[in-house]
Coordinates of C-alpha atoms in Angstrom, one line a residue:
X1 CA -34.6 -25.6 94.1
X2 CA -34.2 -26.3 90.3
X3 CA -31.1 -25.8 88.1
X4 CA -30.9 -25.2 84.2
X5 CA -29.7 -28.0 82.1
X6 CA -26.0 -28.0 81.4
X7 CA -25.0 -26.7 78.0
X8 CA -23.3 -29.9 77.3
X9 CA -24.4 -33.3 78.5
X10 CA -27.0 -35.9 77.8
X11 CA -30.6 -35.1 76.9
X12 CA -33.2 -35.6 79.4
X13 CA -34.6 -39.1 79.8
X14 CA -38.0 -38.2 78.4
X15 CA -36.8 -36.3 75.1
X16 CA -37.8 -37.9 71.7
X17 CA -35.1 -39.5 69.6
X18 CA -33.7 -37.6 66.5
X19 CA -35.0 -38.5 63.1
X20 CA -33.0 -41.2 61.3
X21 CA -32.2 -40.6 57.4
X22 CA -33.5 -43.2 55.1
X23 CA -30.9 -44.8 52.9
X24 CA -30.9 -43.5 49.1
X25 CA -31.9 -46.0 46.5
X26 CA -30.1 -46.5 43.2
X27 CA -32.9 -45.0 41.2
X28 CA -32.8 -41.8 43.2
X29 CA -29.1 -41.5 42.5
X30 CA -29.5 -42.0 38.8
X31 CA -32.2 -39.4 38.6
X32 CA -30.1 -36.9 40.4
X33 CA -27.2 -37.4 38.0
X34 CA -29.4 -37.1 35.0
X35 CA -30.8 -33.8 36.3
X36 CA -27.3 -32.4 36.6
X37 CA -26.3 -33.6 33.1
X38 CA -29.4 -32.0 31.6
X39 CA -28.6 -28.7 33.3
X40 CA -25.0 -28.7 32.0
X41 CA -26.1 -29.7 28.4
X42 CA -28.8 -26.9 28.4
X43 CA -26.2 -24.4 29.5
X44 CA -23.7 -25.4 26.7
X45 CA -26.5 -25.4 24.1
X46 CA -27.6 -22.0 25.3
X47 CA -24.1 -20.6 25.1
X48 CA -23.5 -22.0 21.6
X49 CA -26.7 -20.6 20.2
X50 CA -26.1 -17.3 21.9
X51 CA -22.7 -17.0 20.2
X52 CA -24.3 -17.9 16.8
X53 CA -27.0 -15.3 17.4
X54 CA -24.4 -12.7 18.1
X55 CA -22.5 -13.5 15.0
X56 CA -25.6 -13.4 12.8
X57 CA -26.6 -10.0 14.3
X58 CA -23.1 -8.7 13.7
X59 CA -23.0 -10.0 10.1
X60 CA -26.4 -8.6 9.2
X61 CA -26.5 -5.3 11.1
X62 CA -22.9 -4.1 11.4
X63 CA -21.3 -5.3 8.2
X64 CA -21.9 -3.8 4.7
X65 CA -24.5 -5.8 2.9
X66 CA -24.1 -7.2 -0.6
X67 CA -21.9 -9.6 -2.4
X68 CA -18.1 -9.2 -1.8
X69 CA -16.4 -7.4 -4.6
X70 CA -14.0 -9.4 -6.8
X71 CA -10.7 -7.8 -5.5
X72 CA -11.8 -8.6 -1.9
X73 CA -12.2 -12.2 -2.8
X74 CA -8.8 -12.3 -4.4
X75 CA -7.2 -10.7 -1.3
X76 CA -8.8 -13.3 0.9
X77 CA -7.7 -16.1 -1.4
X78 CA -4.1 -14.9 -1.1
X79 CA -3.2 -16.2 -4.6
X80 CA -0.4 -13.7 -5.4
X81 CA 1.8 -14.4 -8.5
X82 CA 5.5 -14.1 -9.0
X83 CA 5.5 -12.6 -12.5
X84 CA 4.2 -9.2 -13.5
X85 CA 1.4 -8.7 -16.0
X86 CA 2.1 -7.3 -19.5
X87 CA -0.4 -4.6 -20.8
X88 CA -0.9 -2.8 -24.1
X89 CA -0.7 1.0 -24.1
X90 CA -4.4 1.3 -23.2
X91 CA -4.2 -1.1 -20.3
X92 CA -5.5 -4.2 -22.1
X93 CA -4.1 -7.4 -20.6
X94 CA -1.6 -9.2 -22.9
X95 CA 0.0 -11.6 -20.4
X96 CA -0.8 -12.6 -16.8
X97 CA 0.0 -15.5 -14.4
X98 CA -2.6 -17.8 -13.0
X99 CA -2.1 -19.9 -9.9
X100 CA -2.4 -23.6 -10.7
X101 CA -1.6 -27.0 -9.0
X102 CA 0.9 -29.5 -10.4
X103 CA 0.9 -33.2 -9.6
X104 CA 3.9 -34.9 -8.2
X105 CA 4.6 -38.2 -6.4
X106 CA 7.0 -39.7 -3.8
X107 CA 7.5 -43.2 -5.2
X108 CA 8.7 -44.5 -1.8
X109 CA 5.2 -43.8 -0.4
X110 CA 3.3 -45.4 -3.3
X111 CA 2.5 -48.9 -2.1
X112 CA 1.0 -50.3 -5.4
X113 CA 2.5 -48.4 -8.3
X114 CA 0.6 -50.4 -11.0
X115 CA -2.8 -49.7 -9.4
X116 CA -1.9 -46.1 -8.7
X117 CA -0.8 -45.6 -12.4
X118 CA -4.1 -47.1 -13.7
X119 CA -6.1 -44.8 -11.5
X120 CA -4.1 -41.7 -12.5
X121 CA -4.5 -42.5 -16.2
X122 CA -8.2 -43.0 -15.8
X123 CA -8.5 -39.5 -14.2
X124 CA -5.9 -37.9 -16.6
X125 CA -6.2 -39.7 -20.0
X126 CA -3.5 -37.6 -21.5
X127 CA -0.9 -39.4 -19.4
X128 CA 0.9 -42.4 -20.6
X129 CA 0.5 -45.5 -18.4
X130 CA 3.9 -46.9 -19.0
X131 CA 5.6 -43.5 -18.3
X132 CA 3.6 -43.0 -15.1
X133 CA 4.3 -46.6 -13.9
X134 CA 8.0 -46.1 -14.6
X135 CA 8.1 -42.9 -12.5
X136 CA 6.1 -44.4 -9.6
X137 CA 8.3 -47.5 -9.5
X138 CA 11.6 -45.6 -9.5
X139 CA 14.0 -44.8 -6.7
X140 CA 13.6 -41.1 -6.7
X141 CA 11.8 -39.3 -3.8
X142 CA 10.2 -36.7 -6.2
X143 CA 8.8 -37.0 -9.7
X144 CA 6.6 -34.7 -11.7
X145 CA 3.5 -36.4 -13.1
X146 CA 1.7 -33.5 -14.7
X147 CA 2.2 -29.7 -14.5
X148 CA -0.5 -27.0 -14.3
X149 CA -3.6 -29.0 -13.8
X150 CA -7.0 -27.5 -14.3
X151 CA -9.3 -27.3 -11.2
X152 CA -11.4 -30.1 -12.7
X153 CA -8.3 -32.3 -13.2
X154 CA -7.1 -31.6 -9.6
X155 CA -10.5 -32.6 -8.2
X156 CA -10.5 -35.8 -10.2
X157 CA -7.1 -36.8 -8.9
X158 CA -7.9 -35.7 -5.3
X159 CA -10.9 -38.1 -5.2
X160 CA -8.6 -41.0 -5.9
X161 CA -6.9 -40.6 -2.6
X162 CA -3.6 -42.2 -3.6
X163 CA -1.0 -42.2 -0.9
X164 CA 2.3 -40.6 -2.0
X165 CA 0.6 -38.5 -4.7
X166 CA 0.3 -34.7 -3.9
X167 CA -0.1 -31.3 -5.4
X168 CA 2.4 -28.4 -5.6
X169 CA 1.3 -24.8 -6.1
X170 CA 2.7 -23.3 -9.3
X171 CA 1.9 -20.6 -11.9
X172 CA 1.0 -20.7 -15.5
X173 CA 1.3 -17.8 -17.9
X174 CA -1.9 -16.9 -19.8
X175 CA -2.1 -14.8 -22.9
X176 CA -5.5 -13.3 -23.5
X177 CA -4.6 -12.0 -27.0
X178 CA -3.1 -15.4 -27.9
X179 CA -1.6 -15.4 -31.5
X180 CA -2.3 -11.7 -32.0
X181 CA 0.7 -10.6 -30.0
X182 CA 2.8 -13.8 -30.0
X183 CA 5.9 -12.4 -31.7
X184 CA 5.8 -9.3 -29.5
X185 CA 5.1 -10.8 -26.0
X186 CA 6.6 -14.2 -26.5
X187 CA 6.1 -17.1 -24.1
X188 CA 7.4 -18.8 -21.0
X189 CA 8.5 -22.4 -20.2
X190 CA 7.0 -24.7 -17.6
X191 CA 9.1 -23.1 -14.9
X192 CA 7.6 -19.7 -15.8
X193 CA 10.8 -18.3 -17.2
X194 CA 10.7 -16.2 -20.4
X195 CA 11.9 -18.0 -23.5
X196 CA 11.1 -15.6 -26.3
X197 CA 10.4 -11.9 -27.2
X198 CA 9.6 -9.5 -24.3
X199 CA 9.0 -12.4 -21.9
X200 CA 12.6 -13.3 -22.3
X201 CA 14.3 -9.8 -22.6
X202 CA 12.3 -8.5 -19.6
X203 CA 12.4 -11.7 -17.6
X204 CA 14.4 -10.2 -14.7
X205 CA 12.1 -7.1 -14.6
X206 CA 8.9 -9.2 -14.6
X207 CA 10.1 -11.5 -11.8
X208 CA 11.8 -8.9 -9.5
X209 CA 8.8 -6.5 -9.6
X210 CA 5.7 -8.7 -10.0
X211 CA 3.4 -6.0 -8.6
X212 CA 4.1 -3.5 -11.3
X213 CA 2.7 -4.3 -14.8
X214 CA 5.0 -3.8 -17.9
X215 CA 3.1 -1.5 -20.2
X216 CA 3.9 -1.7 -23.9
X217 CA 3.6 0.8 -26.8
X218 CA 1.5 -1.7 -28.7
X219 CA -2.1 -0.8 -29.3
X220 CA -4.2 -4.0 -29.4
X221 CA -6.8 -2.3 -31.8
X222 CA -4.1 -1.5 -34.3
X223 CA -2.6 -4.9 -33.9
X224 CA -5.9 -6.5 -34.9
X225 CA -6.3 -4.3 -38.0
X226 CA -2.7 -5.0 -39.1
X227 CA -2.9 -8.7 -38.7
X228 CA -6.3 -8.9 -40.4
X229 CA -5.1 -7.1 -43.5
X230 CA -1.8 -9.0 -43.6
X231 CA -3.6 -12.3 -43.5
X232 CA -6.0 -11.2 -46.2
X233 CA -3.0 -10.2 -48.4
X234 CA -1.2 -13.5 -47.8
X235 CA -4.3 -15.4 -48.8
X236 CA -5.0 -13.3 -51.8
X237 CA -1.5 -13.6 -53.3
X238 CA -0.7 -17.2 -52.0
X239 CA 2.3 -15.8 -50.2
X240 CA 4.4 -17.8 -47.7
X241 CA 4.4 -15.1 -45.1
X242 CA 4.3 -11.4 -44.3
X243 CA 5.4 -8.7 -41.8
X244 CA 3.8 -5.4 -40.8
X245 CA 4.7 -2.5 -38.6
X246 CA 2.9 0.7 -37.5
X247 CA 5.4 3.2 -36.1
X248 CA 5.2 6.6 -34.4
X249 CA 7.7 8.7 -36.2
X250 CA 7.8 11.3 -33.4
X251 CA 8.5 9.0 -30.5
X252 CA 9.9 5.8 -32.0
X253 CA 7.1 3.8 -30.4
X254 CA 6.1 0.6 -32.2
X255 CA 2.3 0.9 -32.2
X256 CA 1.7 -2.5 -33.8
X257 CA 4.0 -5.3 -35.2
X258 CA 2.9 -8.6 -36.8
X259 CA 4.8 -11.5 -38.4
X260 CA 2.9 -14.2 -40.3
X261 CA 2.7 -17.1 -39.8
X262 CA 2.4 -16.7 -36.0
X263 CA 1.9 -19.2 -33.2
X264 CA -0.1 -19.9 -30.0
X265 CA 2.1 -18.8 -27.0
X266 CA 0.2 -21.2 -24.8
X267 CA 1.7 -24.2 -26.7
X268 CA 4.7 -23.1 -28.8
X269 CA 6.5 -26.5 -28.7
X270 CA 6.6 -28.7 -31.6
X271 CA 5.7 -26.0 -34.1
X272 CA 7.3 -25.4 -37.5
X273 CA 10.3 -23.1 -36.9
X274 CA 8.9 -20.8 -39.5
X275 CA 6.0 -19.9 -37.3
X276 CA 8.3 -18.8 -34.4
X277 CA 10.5 -16.7 -36.8
X278 CA 9.9 -13.0 -36.5
X279 CA 10.1 -11.6 -40.0
X280 CA 9.6 -8.0 -38.7
X281 CA 12.8 -7.9 -36.6
X282 CA 14.9 -11.1 -37.0
X283 CA 14.6 -11.5 -40.8
X284 CA 17.0 -9.5 -42.9
X285 CA 16.2 -9.0 -46.5
X286 CA 17.3 -7.0 -49.6
X287 CA 14.6 -4.3 -49.5
X288 CA 14.6 -3.4 -53.1
X289 CA 13.4 0.1 -54.1
X290 CA 12.4 1.2 -50.6
X291 CA 16.1 1.8 -50.2
X292 CA 15.8 4.6 -52.8
X293 CA 14.4 6.6 -49.8
X294 CA 17.9 6.6 -48.3
X295 CA 19.8 6.9 -51.6
X296 CA 17.7 10.0 -52.4
X297 CA 18.1 11.5 -48.9
X298 CA 21.9 10.9 -49.2
X299 CA 22.0 12.7 -52.5
X300 CA 20.0 15.7 -51.4
X301 CA 21.7 16.0 -48.0
X302 CA 25.1 16.0 -49.6
X303 CA 24.4 19.3 -51.2
X304 CA 25.8 18.1 -54.5
X305 CA 22.4 17.2 -56.1
X306 CA 19.1 19.0 -56.4
X307 CA 15.7 17.5 -56.8
X308 CA 15.4 19.1 -60.3
X309 CA 18.7 17.7 -61.6
X310 CA 18.5 15.2 -64.5
X311 CA 20.2 11.8 -64.7
X312 CA 20.6 9.3 -67.5
X313 CA 18.0 6.6 -67.2
X314 CA 18.5 5.3 -70.7
X315 CA 21.8 3.5 -71.1
X316 CA 22.4 0.3 -69.1
X317 CA 25.4 0.3 -66.7
X318 CA 28.0 -2.5 -67.1
X319 CA 30.4 -3.4 -64.4
X320 CA 32.4 -6.5 -64.7
X321 CA 30.1 -9.3 -65.9
X322 CA 27.0 -7.6 -64.6
X323 CA 24.6 -5.2 -66.4
X324 CA 22.2 -2.9 -64.5
X325 CA 18.9 -2.1 -66.4
X326 CA 15.6 -0.6 -65.7
X327 CA 12.5 -2.6 -64.7
X328 CA 10.3 -0.4 -66.9
X329 CA 12.4 2.4 -68.4
X330 CA 10.9 5.6 -69.8
X331 CA 13.7 6.0 -72.4
X332 CA 14.7 9.4 -71.3
X333 CA 16.7 11.3 -68.7
X334 CA 14.9 11.7 -65.4
X335 CA 14.9 14.3 -62.6
X336 CA 15.6 13.2 -59.1
X337 CA 11.9 13.5 -58.4
X338 CA 11.2 11.2 -61.3
X339 CA 13.8 8.7 -60.3
X340 CA 12.0 8.4 -57.0
X341 CA 8.5 8.5 -58.7
X342 CA 9.2 5.8 -61.2
X343 CA 11.8 3.9 -59.1
X344 CA 14.6 4.2 -61.6
X345 CA 17.6 1.9 -60.9
X346 CA 19.8 3.7 -63.4
X347 CA 19.1 7.1 -62.0
X348 CA 19.7 5.9 -58.5
X349 CA 23.1 4.4 -59.5
X350 CA 24.2 7.6 -61.2
X351 CA 23.1 9.7 -58.2
X352 CA 25.3 7.7 -55.8
X353 CA 28.2 7.8 -58.3
X354 CA 28.2 11.6 -58.0
X355 CA 28.1 11.4 -54.2
X356 CA 30.8 8.8 -53.8
X357 CA 31.3 5.5 -52.0
X358 CA 32.7 6.9 -48.7
X359 CA 29.8 9.2 -48.3
X360 CA 27.3 6.4 -49.0
X361 CA 28.9 4.0 -46.5
X362 CA 29.0 6.7 -43.8
X363 CA 25.4 7.6 -44.4
X364 CA 24.2 4.0 -44.3
X365 CA 26.1 3.5 -41.0
X366 CA 24.5 6.6 -39.6
X367 CA 21.1 5.2 -40.6
X368 CA 21.8 2.1 -38.5
X369 CA 22.1 -0.4 -41.3
X370 CA 25.4 -1.9 -40.1
X371 CA 24.2 -3.1 -36.6
X372 CA 21.0 -4.5 -35.0
X373 CA 18.3 -2.1 -34.0
X374 CA 17.9 -1.1 -30.3
X375 CA 14.5 -2.7 -30.1
X376 CA 13.9 -4.6 -26.8
X377 CA 13.7 -8.0 -28.3
X378 CA 16.2 -10.9 -28.3
X379 CA 15.1 -11.6 -31.9
X380 CA 17.1 -8.7 -33.5
X381 CA 18.7 -9.5 -36.9
X382 CA 22.2 -8.5 -37.8
X383 CA 22.4 -6.7 -41.2
X384 CA 24.4 -8.4 -44.0
X385 CA 26.7 -5.7 -45.2
X386 CA 29.4 -6.0 -48.0
X387 CA 33.0 -6.1 -46.9
X388 CA 34.8 -4.6 -48.6
X389 CA 32.4 -2.0 -49.8
X390 CA 33.3 -1.8 -53.4
X391 CA 32.0 0.1 -56.4
X392 CA 29.6 -2.7 -57.5
X393 CA 28.2 -2.9 -54.0
X394 CA 27.7 0.9 -53.9
X395 CA 25.7 0.7 -57.2
X396 CA 23.4 -2.2 -56.1
X397 CA 22.9 -0.7 -52.6
X398 CA 21.6 2.5 -54.3
X399 CA 18.5 0.5 -55.4
X400 CA 18.2 -1.9 -52.5
X401 CA 20.3 -4.9 -53.4
X402 CA 23.6 -6.1 -52.0
X403 CA 22.7 -5.2 -48.4
X404 CA 20.2 -7.0 -46.2
X405 CA 18.4 -5.3 -43.3
X406 CA 15.2 -6.1 -41.3
X407 CA 11.9 -4.3 -41.8
X408 CA 12.4 -2.6 -38.4
X409 CA 15.7 -1.2 -39.7
X410 CA 13.9 0.2 -42.7
X411 CA 11.0 1.7 -40.8
X412 CA 13.2 3.3 -38.1
X413 CA 15.5 4.9 -40.7
X414 CA 12.6 6.1 -42.9
X415 CA 11.0 7.7 -39.9
X416 CA 14.1 9.9 -39.4
X417 CA 14.0 10.9 -43.0
X418 CA 10.5 12.4 -42.9
X419 CA 10.1 13.5 -39.2
X420 CA 12.5 16.5 -39.5
X421 CA 15.7 14.5 -39.7
X422 CA 15.9 13.1 -36.2
X423 CA 16.6 9.4 -35.5
X424 CA 14.6 8.0 -32.6
X425 CA 15.5 4.5 -31.6
X426 CA 12.5 2.1 -31.8
X427 CA 10.9 0.9 -28.6
X428 CA 8.1 -1.5 -27.6
X429 CA 7.7 0.2 -24.2
X430 CA 5.2 3.0 -23.8
X431 CA 6.8 6.4 -23.3
X432 CA 5.5 8.6 -20.5
X433 CA 3.4 11.5 -21.9
X434 CA 5.5 14.7 -22.0
X435 CA 8.8 12.9 -21.4
X436 CA 11.7 13.9 -23.7
X437 CA 12.4 11.6 -26.5
X438 CA 16.1 11.0 -27.2
X439 CA 17.2 11.5 -30.8
X440 CA 20.0 12.3 -33.1
X441 CA 19.9 14.6 -36.1
X442 CA 20.8 12.5 -39.1
X443 CA 19.7 14.7 -42.1
X444 CA 18.8 18.4 -42.3
X445 CA 15.3 19.7 -41.9
X446 CA 15.4 20.9 -45.5
X447 CA 16.2 17.4 -46.8
X448 CA 13.5 15.9 -44.6
X449 CA 11.0 18.5 -46.0
X450 CA 11.9 17.6 -49.6
X451 CA 11.7 13.9 -48.9
X452 CA 8.1 14.4 -47.6
X453 CA 7.2 15.9 -50.9
X454 CA 8.8 13.0 -52.8
X455 CA 6.9 10.5 -50.6
X456 CA 3.7 12.3 -51.5
X457 CA 4.6 12.4 -55.2
X458 CA 4.9 8.6 -55.4
X459 CA 1.3 8.2 -54.1
X460 CA -0.3 11.0 -56.2
X461 CA 1.6 10.4 -59.5
X462 CA 3.9 7.3 -59.1
X463 CA 3.9 3.6 -58.3
X464 CA 2.1 3.9 -54.9
X465 CA -1.3 5.3 -56.1
X466 CA -3.2 2.4 -54.6
X467 CA -2.1 3.3 -51.1
X468 CA -3.9 6.7 -51.2
X469 CA -6.7 7.3 -48.7
X470 CA -8.8 10.4 -49.1
X471 CA -8.2 12.9 -46.4
X472 CA -5.1 11.3 -44.9
X473 CA -2.4 12.8 -47.2
X474 CA -0.6 9.5 -47.7
X475 CA 2.9 9.3 -49.0
X476 CA 5.3 6.4 -49.4
X477 CA 7.6 4.3 -51.5
X478 CA 7.2 0.9 -53.2
X479 CA 9.8 -1.9 -53.0
X480 CA 10.3 -5.1 -54.9
X481 CA 13.3 -7.3 -54.6
X482 CA 14.1 -10.7 -56.1
X483 CA 15.1 -13.2 -53.4
X484 CA 18.5 -14.7 -53.4
X485 CA 18.6 -18.5 -53.1
X486 CA 22.1 -19.9 -53.0
X487 CA 24.3 -17.8 -55.2
X488 CA 21.6 -16.7 -57.6
X489 CA 18.5 -14.6 -57.7
X490 CA 15.3 -16.5 -58.3
X491 CA 13.2 -14.6 -60.9
X492 CA 9.7 -15.4 -59.6
X493 CA 10.5 -15.4 -55.9
X494 CA 10.4 -11.9 -54.5
X495 CA 9.8 -9.6 -51.5
X496 CA 7.1 -7.0 -52.2
X497 CA 6.7 -4.1 -49.9
X498 CA 5.3 -0.6 -49.4
X499 CA 6.4 1.9 -46.8
X500 CA 3.6 4.4 -46.3
X501 CA 3.4 7.5 -44.0
X502 CA 0.6 9.9 -43.1
X503 CA -0.2 12.8 -43.1
X504 CA 2.7 14.0 -45.2
X505 CA 2.2 17.7 -44.3
X506 CA 3.1 16.8 -40.7
X507 CA 4.1 13.1 -40.6
X508 CA 2.9 11.1 -37.5
X509 CA 2.8 7.4 -38.4
X510 CA 4.5 4.9 -40.8
X511 CA 2.6 1.9 -41.9
X512 CA 4.9 -0.8 -43.5
X513 CA 3.9 -4.0 -45.2
X514 CA 6.2 -6.7 -46.5
X515 CA 4.9 -9.8 -48.3
X516 CA 7.1 -12.8 -48.8
X517 CA 6.9 -14.5 -52.2
X518 CA 3.5 -13.3 -53.4
X519 CA 2.1 -14.8 -56.6
X520 CA 0.6 -12.7 -59.3
X521 CA -3.2 -12.9 -59.9
X522 CA -5.5 -12.0 -62.8
X523 CA -6.7 -9.0 -60.8
X524 CA -3.1 -7.6 -60.8
X525 CA -2.6 -8.3 -64.5
X526 CA 0.2 -10.7 -63.7
X527 CA 2.2 -8.4 -61.5
X528 CA 3.3 -9.2 -57.9
X529 CA 5.3 -6.0 -57.2
X530 CA 5.1 -3.8 -54.2
X531 CA 2.7 -1.4 -55.9
X532 CA 0.2 -4.1 -56.7
X533 CA 0.5 -6.3 -53.6
X534 CA 1.6 -4.2 -50.5
X535 CA 0.5 -0.7 -51.4
X536 CA -3.3 -1.6 -51.4
X537 CA -2.9 -3.3 -48.0
X538 CA -1.2 -0.2 -46.6
X539 CA -4.1 1.9 -47.9
X540 CA -6.7 -0.3 -46.2
X541 CA -4.8 -0.3 -42.9
X542 CA -4.5 3.5 -42.9
X543 CA -8.2 3.9 -43.6
X544 CA -9.0 1.9 -40.5
X545 CA -6.3 3.0 -38.0
X546 CA -6.5 6.7 -38.9
X547 CA -9.7 7.3 -36.8
X548 CA -8.3 5.1 -34.0
X549 CA -5.2 7.3 -33.8
X550 CA -7.3 10.4 -33.8
X551 CA -5.7 11.7 -37.0
X552 CA -8.2 14.2 -38.6
X553 CA -8.9 14.1 -42.3
X554 CA -8.0 17.1 -44.3
X555 CA -8.8 18.7 -47.6
X556 CA -5.9 17.4 -49.7
X557 CA -6.4 20.1 -52.4
X558 CA -6.3 23.0 -49.9
X559 CA -3.4 25.5 -50.3
X560 CA -2.1 24.6 -46.9
X561 CA -1.6 21.0 -47.8
X562 CA -0.3 21.7 -51.3
X563 CA 2.2 24.2 -49.9
X564 CA 3.6 21.6 -47.6
X565 CA 3.5 18.5 -49.9
X566 CA 3.4 19.5 -53.6
X567 CA 6.2 18.4 -56.0
X568 CA 6.1 17.8 -59.7
X569 CA 8.2 15.8 -62.2
X570 CA 10.4 18.8 -62.9
X571 CA 11.3 19.1 -59.2
X572 CA 9.2 22.3 -58.7
X573 CA 7.4 22.8 -55.4
X574 CA 5.2 25.7 -56.8
X575 CA 1.8 24.1 -57.2
X576 CA 0.2 27.2 -58.8
X577 CA 2.7 27.3 -61.7
X578 CA 1.8 25.6 -65.0
X579 CA 3.4 22.1 -65.3
X580 CA 6.6 21.8 -67.2
X581 CA 7.1 19.2 -70.0
X582 CA 9.8 16.6 -69.3
X583 CA 13.2 17.1 -70.8
X584 CA 13.2 15.7 -74.4
X585 CA 16.9 15.7 -75.0
X586 CA 18.9 12.7 -73.8
X587 CA 22.4 12.8 -72.4
X588 CA 25.2 11.4 -74.4
X589 CA 25.9 7.7 -74.1
X590 CA 28.1 7.0 -71.1
X591 CA 27.4 10.3 -69.4
X592 CA 26.9 10.0 -65.7
X593 CA 24.9 13.1 -65.1
X594 CA 22.8 15.0 -67.6
X595 CA 23.5 18.3 -65.9
X596 CA 26.0 19.4 -63.4
X597 CA 24.2 21.2 -60.5
X598 CA 25.6 23.6 -58.1
X599 CA 24.9 23.1 -54.4
X600 CA 21.7 24.8 -53.3
X601 CA 21.7 26.3 -49.8
X602 CA 18.0 25.5 -49.3
X603 CA 18.9 21.8 -49.6
X604 CA 21.5 21.7 -46.8

């Protein structure tokens, strides 16, 4: 009888022995490890290339093709600035901030100051070796080496790899129009704070709201024309300077403003102070016969004088040790229209004598001639006003001497005389279209209407003929004033000016030019007065800016234009009536007024 083998126990005696594993050699182990490493490496490479392939597919198939637009690149760069841009009325850039890098050092970290200084001067030749060495050898932990580097300069310094020398992000103000708007826009210092003009007066606004540009009333196109013609006039008459303004009489906006000589706002330091001086707003001058605009308006608005009234323009006026004479007298009595036409000093004095000193002082105060203008510039000149305001002052002020104001004062006040009698404060900030324009009625509409006719009369028949431009119905007033140096007037040192306006049937703009110390030429027959120097410049400017301002040309001889602008020497506004001969009889010597008018209601 046989039994099955036990589940556990020794194998039978005749079973073969189990196979014995051979020992692994060193070569086999090394090959095994190499195989595993290759597999891991292959897996990593496969993963990396798979990721790259996914990115390429995404970039080419799922992202909009083409070069990135400029504003996208700026957003990615993240170079925001801390000062708002300044624009002209049409959106042209006048001032902007560019991100730059400035170079500084921590002297404690500079191991070899002499070697570092030599390297820095080799990369930045404009630096002074001794100055750099002094800074790098000092005890301070921070010293500026150079502000606002260009990218090329930054790269040159970066390649030097000097320990302790680093870069700091800053901003630099850039002015695309450069000298063209220097007296309007101004400039900033190295710390990007405004130091002149609008950069200074609007410093808080520009820094607190850097994302919103400051838009000006200035039109860069008009600015270019104005400066070009002023520069040509200065050169032609060998003048020492000039100022010019283009002004919107309806809104008070300054459309263009130039003062010569000007300066580069990128580098205003070390310049002649005369180049930084703004003749248009800071300079105050005796304006000469342009002040007869206000004397005439005062007389007509008083109701005591009519445009047809005659005044003695023959006999000199003596007061104390002074004698008032005519520049070129006609030897007869003149109407108010002729006093304005021929720029009579004697007639102007006798007109104000009838109106009175208190009325004159009150009127000149109302015109803004006793305080700075409201223009948004720190460079606003204070008028020089007589105190006390005596009889002799009243006389000289009537023809533009004895009181000094800025060109901006003159233009602002003249605008109110011809725009319907409303004073609008001047501004360099663009007004919103349709927004109400604040103003104050300073003369009656009837007076303003008559003054327009007198402006036109000066250009058609008076001293401002060279300012006329066909189709633009130009009017204006010349001005020539001797300059006071010390306590005396210098005979051949004068300010020559012309205040022009157009179109006089419905005034829209004033163009004003003032030339400082022009010299007479053979072409002007030895004269350097406003009619010979400034009036032609105003005419050239109007001819160029009229189309830019969309002012249509008109038939100047049409009944519509004549009805609105005509005036003759007798003071008549009836252009269809035959002209009257001037008064032949002269008033008795010493008489103040040739006739004693009664107030005319139409003149109120």
